Coordinates of C-alpha atoms in Angstrom, one line a residue:
M1 CA -29.8 43.6 -49.6
S2 CA -27.2 44.6 -52.1
N3 CA -25.9 48.2 -51.9
T4 CA -24.8 48.2 -55.5
K5 CA -25.8 51.4 -57.1
K6 CA -28.1 51.0 -60.1
D7 CA -27.3 52.8 -63.4
K8 CA -29.7 55.3 -65.0
W9 CA -30.1 55.1 -68.8
V10 CA -31.6 57.1 -71.6
I11 CA -31.6 54.5 -74.5
T12 CA -32.5 55.6 -78.0
S13 CA -32.7 54.1 -81.5
A14 CA -32.4 56.1 -84.7
W15 CA -35.5 57.8 -85.9
P16 CA -36.9 56.3 -89.2
Y17 CA -38.0 58.8 -91.8
A18 CA -41.7 59.0 -92.5
S19 CA -41.0 58.7 -96.2
Y20 CA -40.7 54.9 -96.3
M21 CA -41.1 51.8 -94.1
P22 CA -38.0 50.8 -92.2
H23 CA -35.9 48.0 -93.6
L24 CA -34.1 45.1 -91.9
G25 CA -30.9 47.3 -91.8
N26 CA -32.7 49.8 -89.7
M27 CA -34.1 47.1 -87.4
I28 CA -30.9 45.2 -86.9
G29 CA -28.6 48.3 -86.9
S30 CA -30.5 50.4 -84.3
T31 CA -34.0 49.3 -83.2
L32 CA -33.5 45.7 -82.3
S33 CA -30.1 46.2 -80.7
A34 CA -31.5 49.1 -78.6
D35 CA -34.5 47.0 -77.5
V36 CA -32.2 44.2 -76.4
F37 CA -30.0 46.5 -74.4
A38 CA -33.1 48.3 -72.8
R39 CA -34.5 44.9 -71.8
F40 CA -31.1 43.8 -70.3
C41 CA -30.8 47.0 -68.3
R42 CA -34.3 46.6 -66.9
L43 CA -33.6 43.0 -65.9
K44 CA -30.6 44.4 -63.9
G45 CA -32.9 46.7 -62.1
D46 CA -31.5 49.9 -63.7
E47 CA -33.6 53.0 -64.3
V48 CA -34.4 53.0 -68.0
V49 CA -36.3 55.2 -70.4
F50 CA -36.2 53.9 -74.0
V51 CA -37.4 56.4 -76.7
S52 CA -37.5 56.9 -80.4
G53 CA -40.0 58.2 -83.0
T54 CA -40.8 58.9 -86.6
D55 CA -38.7 61.6 -88.3
S56 CA -41.5 63.4 -90.1
H57 CA -39.9 66.6 -91.4
G58 CA -37.3 67.7 -93.8
T59 CA -36.4 66.8 -97.4
P60 CA -36.6 63.0 -97.2
V61 CA -40.3 63.2 -96.6
A62 CA -40.9 66.3 -98.8
V63 CA -39.1 64.6 -101.8
A64 CA -41.1 61.4 -101.3
A65 CA -44.4 63.3 -101.2
K66 CA -43.6 65.2 -104.4
K67 CA -42.7 62.1 -106.2
L68 CA -45.9 60.4 -105.1
K69 CA -47.9 63.6 -105.7
V70 CA -49.5 63.5 -102.3
P71 CA -49.6 66.2 -99.6
V72 CA -46.5 65.8 -97.4
E73 CA -48.4 66.1 -94.1
E74 CA -50.7 63.3 -95.3
L75 CA -47.8 61.0 -96.1
A76 CA -46.0 61.8 -92.8
K77 CA -49.1 61.0 -90.7
K78 CA -50.0 57.9 -92.6
N79 CA -46.5 56.4 -92.5
H80 CA -46.0 57.3 -88.9
S81 CA -49.1 55.3 -87.9
K82 CA -47.8 52.3 -90.0
I83 CA -44.3 52.4 -88.6
K84 CA -45.6 52.6 -85.0
E85 CA -47.9 49.7 -85.6
L86 CA -45.0 47.7 -87.1
Y87 CA -42.8 48.3 -84.1
E88 CA -45.5 47.0 -81.9
K89 CA -45.7 43.9 -84.0
W90 CA -42.0 43.5 -83.6
N91 CA -42.4 43.7 -79.9
I92 CA -40.1 46.7 -79.4
S93 CA -40.3 47.8 -75.8
Y94 CA -40.3 51.6 -76.2
D95 CA -41.4 53.7 -73.2
N96 CA -42.3 56.4 -75.8
Y97 CA -42.4 56.1 -79.6
T98 CA -43.3 59.6 -80.8
V99 CA -43.2 61.7 -83.9
T100 CA -41.5 65.0 -84.7
Y101 CA -44.7 66.9 -85.5
N102 CA -46.0 66.6 -82.0
P103 CA -46.3 70.0 -80.1
T104 CA -43.9 69.0 -77.2
H105 CA -41.1 68.4 -79.7
I106 CA -41.8 71.5 -81.7
D107 CA -41.9 73.8 -78.7
F108 CA -38.8 72.2 -77.1
T109 CA -36.8 72.5 -80.3
R110 CA -37.6 76.1 -80.9
N111 CA -36.9 77.1 -77.3
F112 CA -33.6 75.1 -77.2
L113 CA -32.3 76.8 -80.3
L114 CA -33.2 80.3 -79.0
E115 CA -31.0 79.4 -75.9
V116 CA -28.2 78.4 -78.2
Q117 CA -28.5 81.7 -80.0
K118 CA -28.6 83.6 -76.7
N119 CA -25.3 81.9 -75.7
G120 CA -23.6 83.3 -78.8
Y121 CA -23.4 80.2 -81.0
V122 CA -25.9 81.2 -83.8
F123 CA -25.2 83.7 -86.5
E124 CA -26.8 84.6 -89.8
K125 CA -25.3 85.2 -93.2
E126 CA -26.2 85.5 -96.9
I127 CA -25.1 82.6 -99.1
E128 CA -25.4 81.3 -102.6
S129 CA -27.8 78.3 -102.9
L130 CA -29.1 76.1 -105.7
Y131 CA -32.5 76.8 -107.1
C132 CA -34.6 74.9 -109.6
E133 CA -36.2 77.2 -112.2
N134 CA -38.4 74.4 -113.5
D135 CA -40.0 73.6 -110.1
N136 CA -39.6 77.1 -108.6
F137 CA -38.0 76.3 -105.3
F138 CA -34.6 76.1 -103.6
L139 CA -32.8 72.7 -103.5
P140 CA -31.7 71.9 -99.9
D141 CA -30.4 68.5 -98.8
R142 CA -32.1 65.6 -100.7
F143 CA -33.8 67.9 -103.2
V144 CA -30.4 68.0 -105.0
E145 CA -28.2 65.1 -106.2
G146 CA -24.9 65.0 -107.9
T147 CA -21.3 63.7 -107.9
C148 CA -19.5 63.7 -104.5
P149 CA -16.4 65.9 -104.6
H150 CA -14.6 63.5 -102.2
C151 CA -15.2 59.9 -103.5
G152 CA -16.8 60.5 -106.9
D153 CA -20.1 58.7 -106.1
E154 CA -22.6 60.0 -108.7
N155 CA -25.6 59.8 -106.3
A156 CA -24.5 62.0 -103.5
R157 CA -27.1 64.3 -101.9
G158 CA -26.9 67.9 -100.9
D159 CA -26.2 67.2 -97.2
Q160 CA -24.2 64.0 -97.2
C161 CA -22.6 61.3 -99.4
D162 CA -24.0 57.9 -98.5
K163 CA -20.9 56.2 -99.8
C164 CA -18.1 58.0 -98.0
Q165 CA -20.2 59.5 -95.2
K166 CA -18.8 63.1 -95.8
L167 CA -21.1 65.9 -94.8
L168 CA -21.7 68.2 -97.8
T169 CA -23.4 71.4 -98.9
P170 CA -25.4 71.5 -102.2
L171 CA -22.8 73.8 -103.9
E172 CA -20.0 71.2 -103.3
L173 CA -21.7 68.7 -105.6
K174 CA -20.5 68.3 -109.1
K175 CA -22.9 67.9 -112.0
S176 CA -25.8 68.7 -109.6
R177 CA -29.4 68.0 -110.6
C178 CA -32.8 68.6 -109.1
A179 CA -34.0 65.3 -107.4
I180 CA -37.6 65.9 -108.8
C181 CA -37.1 66.9 -112.4
S182 CA -33.4 66.1 -113.0
N183 CA -32.8 69.6 -114.5
P184 CA -29.5 71.4 -113.6
P185 CA -30.1 74.2 -111.0
I186 CA -29.1 77.8 -111.1
I187 CA -27.5 79.8 -108.2
R188 CA -29.5 82.3 -106.1
K189 CA -28.8 84.2 -103.0
T190 CA -30.6 83.5 -99.7
K191 CA -30.0 84.1 -96.0
H192 CA -29.6 81.3 -93.3
W193 CA -28.8 80.9 -89.7
Y194 CA -25.8 78.9 -88.7
L195 CA -24.4 76.9 -85.7
D196 CA -20.9 78.1 -85.0
L197 CA -19.3 74.7 -84.8
P198 CA -15.7 76.0 -85.2
K199 CA -16.1 77.7 -81.9
L200 CA -16.9 74.3 -80.3
Q201 CA -14.2 72.3 -82.2
G202 CA -11.7 72.0 -79.3
R203 CA -14.3 70.9 -76.8
L204 CA -15.8 68.4 -79.2
A205 CA -12.3 66.9 -79.9
D206 CA -11.7 66.6 -76.1
L207 CA -15.1 65.0 -75.6
I208 CA -14.4 62.3 -78.2
K209 CA -10.8 61.7 -77.1
K210 CA -11.8 61.3 -73.4
N211 CA -14.7 58.9 -74.1
V212 CA -12.9 55.6 -74.2
I213 CA -15.9 53.4 -74.9
I214 CA -16.9 55.0 -78.2
P215 CA -16.4 52.5 -81.1
Q216 CA -13.1 52.9 -82.8
N217 CA -14.6 53.5 -86.2
A218 CA -16.9 56.2 -84.9
R219 CA -14.1 57.8 -82.9
Q220 CA -11.7 57.9 -85.9
M221 CA -14.3 59.2 -88.3
C222 CA -15.1 62.1 -86.1
L223 CA -11.5 63.0 -85.1
N224 CA -10.6 63.0 -88.8
S225 CA -13.4 65.4 -89.5
I226 CA -12.3 67.7 -86.7
A227 CA -8.7 67.6 -87.8
E228 CA -9.8 68.8 -91.3
G229 CA -11.7 71.6 -89.6
I230 CA -15.4 71.5 -88.8
P231 CA -17.3 74.1 -90.8
E232 CA -20.3 76.0 -89.5
R233 CA -23.5 74.2 -90.3
S234 CA -26.8 75.8 -91.4
I235 CA -29.6 75.3 -88.9
T236 CA -32.3 76.7 -91.3
R237 CA -33.6 75.6 -94.7
D238 CA -35.7 77.2 -97.5
L239 CA -38.3 74.5 -97.1
E240 CA -42.0 74.7 -96.2
W241 CA -42.3 71.3 -94.5
G242 CA -40.6 71.5 -91.1
I243 CA -40.5 73.2 -87.7
P244 CA -40.6 77.0 -88.2
A245 CA -37.2 78.6 -87.3
P246 CA -37.5 80.6 -84.1
F247 CA -34.9 83.3 -85.0
K248 CA -35.9 86.9 -85.6
G249 CA -36.1 87.6 -89.4
A250 CA -36.4 83.8 -90.2
D251 CA -40.1 83.8 -90.8
E252 CA -40.0 81.8 -94.0
K253 CA -37.3 79.3 -92.9
T254 CA -37.7 75.9 -91.2
I255 CA -35.2 74.0 -89.1
Y256 CA -32.8 71.5 -90.8
V257 CA -34.2 68.0 -90.1
W258 CA -31.0 66.8 -88.4
F259 CA -30.8 69.6 -85.9
E260 CA -34.4 68.9 -84.7
A261 CA -34.2 65.1 -85.0
V262 CA -31.4 64.7 -82.5
L263 CA -33.1 67.1 -80.1
G264 CA -36.0 64.6 -80.3
Y265 CA -34.1 62.3 -78.0
I266 CA -34.6 64.9 -75.3
S267 CA -38.1 66.0 -76.2
A268 CA -39.3 62.4 -76.4
V269 CA -38.3 61.9 -72.7
K270 CA -40.0 65.2 -71.8
E271 CA -43.2 64.0 -73.6
W272 CA -43.0 60.6 -71.8
A273 CA -42.6 62.3 -68.4
E274 CA -45.4 64.8 -68.9
T275 CA -48.0 62.8 -70.8
I276 CA -47.3 59.1 -70.1
V277 CA -46.1 58.8 -66.6
K278 CA -47.4 62.2 -65.7
D279 CA -44.5 63.2 -63.6
S280 CA -42.5 66.1 -65.1
K281 CA -39.7 65.7 -62.6
K282 CA -38.7 62.5 -64.3
F283 CA -37.6 64.5 -67.3
D284 CA -35.0 66.4 -65.1
N285 CA -34.2 63.1 -63.3
F286 CA -32.9 61.6 -66.5
W287 CA -31.6 64.4 -68.8
N288 CA -30.3 66.8 -66.1
D289 CA -28.6 64.3 -63.9
P290 CA -24.8 64.1 -64.7
D291 CA -24.9 60.4 -63.7
T292 CA -27.3 59.5 -66.4
K293 CA -25.8 57.5 -69.3
S294 CA -27.3 58.3 -72.7
V295 CA -26.6 55.7 -75.4
F296 CA -27.6 56.0 -79.1
F297 CA -28.0 53.0 -81.4
I298 CA -27.5 54.1 -85.0
G299 CA -26.1 53.1 -88.4
K300 CA -22.7 54.3 -89.3
D301 CA -24.1 56.9 -91.7
N302 CA -25.4 58.8 -88.7
I303 CA -22.1 58.9 -86.7
I304 CA -21.2 62.5 -87.5
F305 CA -24.7 63.8 -86.5
H306 CA -24.5 62.0 -83.1
L307 CA -20.9 62.7 -82.1
I308 CA -20.4 66.2 -83.6
I309 CA -23.8 67.9 -84.4
F310 CA -25.7 66.7 -81.3
P311 CA -22.9 67.2 -78.7
G312 CA -22.2 70.5 -80.3
L313 CA -25.8 71.6 -79.7
L314 CA -25.6 70.4 -76.2
L315 CA -22.4 72.2 -75.4
A316 CA -23.7 75.4 -76.9
Y317 CA -26.9 75.1 -74.9
N318 CA -25.2 74.1 -71.6
D319 CA -22.8 77.1 -71.8
K320 CA -23.6 79.5 -68.9
K321 CA -26.2 77.1 -67.5
K322 CA -26.4 76.0 -63.8
S323 CA -25.3 72.4 -63.3
T324 CA -28.9 71.4 -62.6
E325 CA -30.0 72.8 -65.9
K326 CA -27.3 71.2 -68.1
F327 CA -28.3 68.3 -70.4
V328 CA -26.0 65.3 -70.0
L329 CA -23.6 64.7 -72.9
P330 CA -23.6 61.4 -74.9
Y331 CA -22.2 58.4 -72.9
N332 CA -21.9 56.1 -75.9
V333 CA -22.8 55.7 -79.5
S334 CA -23.3 52.1 -80.8
S335 CA -22.8 52.3 -84.5
T336 CA -23.5 49.4 -86.8
E337 CA -22.0 48.7 -90.3
F338 CA -24.4 48.6 -93.2
L339 CA -26.4 45.5 -93.9
M340 CA -25.8 44.4 -97.4
Y341 CA -28.3 43.1 -100.0
E342 CA -27.2 41.9 -103.5
N343 CA -23.8 43.5 -103.1
D344 CA -25.2 46.9 -102.1
K345 CA -26.2 48.4 -98.8
F346 CA -29.9 48.4 -97.7
S347 CA -31.4 51.7 -98.6
K348 CA -35.0 52.9 -98.3
S349 CA -34.6 55.8 -100.7
R350 CA -33.0 53.6 -103.4
G351 CA -35.5 50.7 -102.9
N352 CA -32.8 48.1 -102.0
G353 CA -33.3 45.5 -99.3
I354 CA -36.1 43.7 -97.3
W355 CA -38.6 45.9 -95.4
I356 CA -39.7 45.0 -91.9
D357 CA -43.3 44.5 -92.9
E358 CA -42.2 42.1 -95.7
A359 CA -39.9 40.3 -93.3
L360 CA -42.8 39.3 -91.1
K361 CA -44.5 37.7 -94.1
L362 CA -41.3 35.7 -94.9
A363 CA -40.7 34.3 -91.5
P364 CA -42.1 34.4 -87.9
L365 CA -41.1 37.3 -85.6
D366 CA -38.8 35.1 -83.4
Y367 CA -36.8 34.1 -86.4
W368 CA -35.8 37.7 -87.0
R369 CA -35.5 38.7 -83.3
F370 CA -33.3 35.8 -82.3

């Protein structure tokens, strides 16, 4: 009998938004590649838990619901069911495909962020923010569009420019406009809670430099961002649809979708352990074991969130924790370039590309998988 030690893997694929059906870029760039790797690891006899889920909160879903004039919760639940059914048709071998409105994820996220605050990495401050007088609400993230101050793209959003991948804040946009009515916004003051990323900057740089298997494009993108100076990032949003912020005084705030979505990689394993295999120790066995290798299959537009935001959250949480209570840091991020369609990248929000339900009507499943 071989004495070769088996590896232990947490394998994840990027969470599709509940606003639209995933397209072939999502499937090839994260889902299918993660599925192939999970199957390979299982064939080797490694311990594997393969998770993902539908990203049901935040501005992508809220904007889509407003444009469709349907209740946002109705849209999220309806599309989650469709996406889950499609992944089953594509024969994706998830151990748990979940959704971010499930109670396990909500409770885990709120408790995790309270620990980050207790460790001294969360602070609050009053800021100026964009507000639409026509629609009578603040314009976080995808509720505002405008010209990117870095590359000049005219369709940048309030949290990121799709073209140059720079993280943004709404006030950085030039010629900003409401994504719903297209009217220019005004500025109003509001209070938010922030993750103190500058305090973690040195440790994040060391983490990325020491990890020799991170793809070169991902490594350089993150090191460039760190060299420019990582700003603090707002954890909360003035948005009704989302997980209620757990901080004292933040009663009307919700958690920024990217802060909770990356924590879903952990909560999905917790849910799997507690409700599917019904052995809660398996959660600790994976996420609290320093020998576990966590790998994230994503598109290149998500690199910053997985190599700066997510590790930053983990470092902040792990601070002052016993070794048995610390969550393992990312082992690798497999980032894929954009899939192109008619000289432009596939994009759900811009309606460009081939959707995975359409693909199955165009050719058999094995054509796309192999």
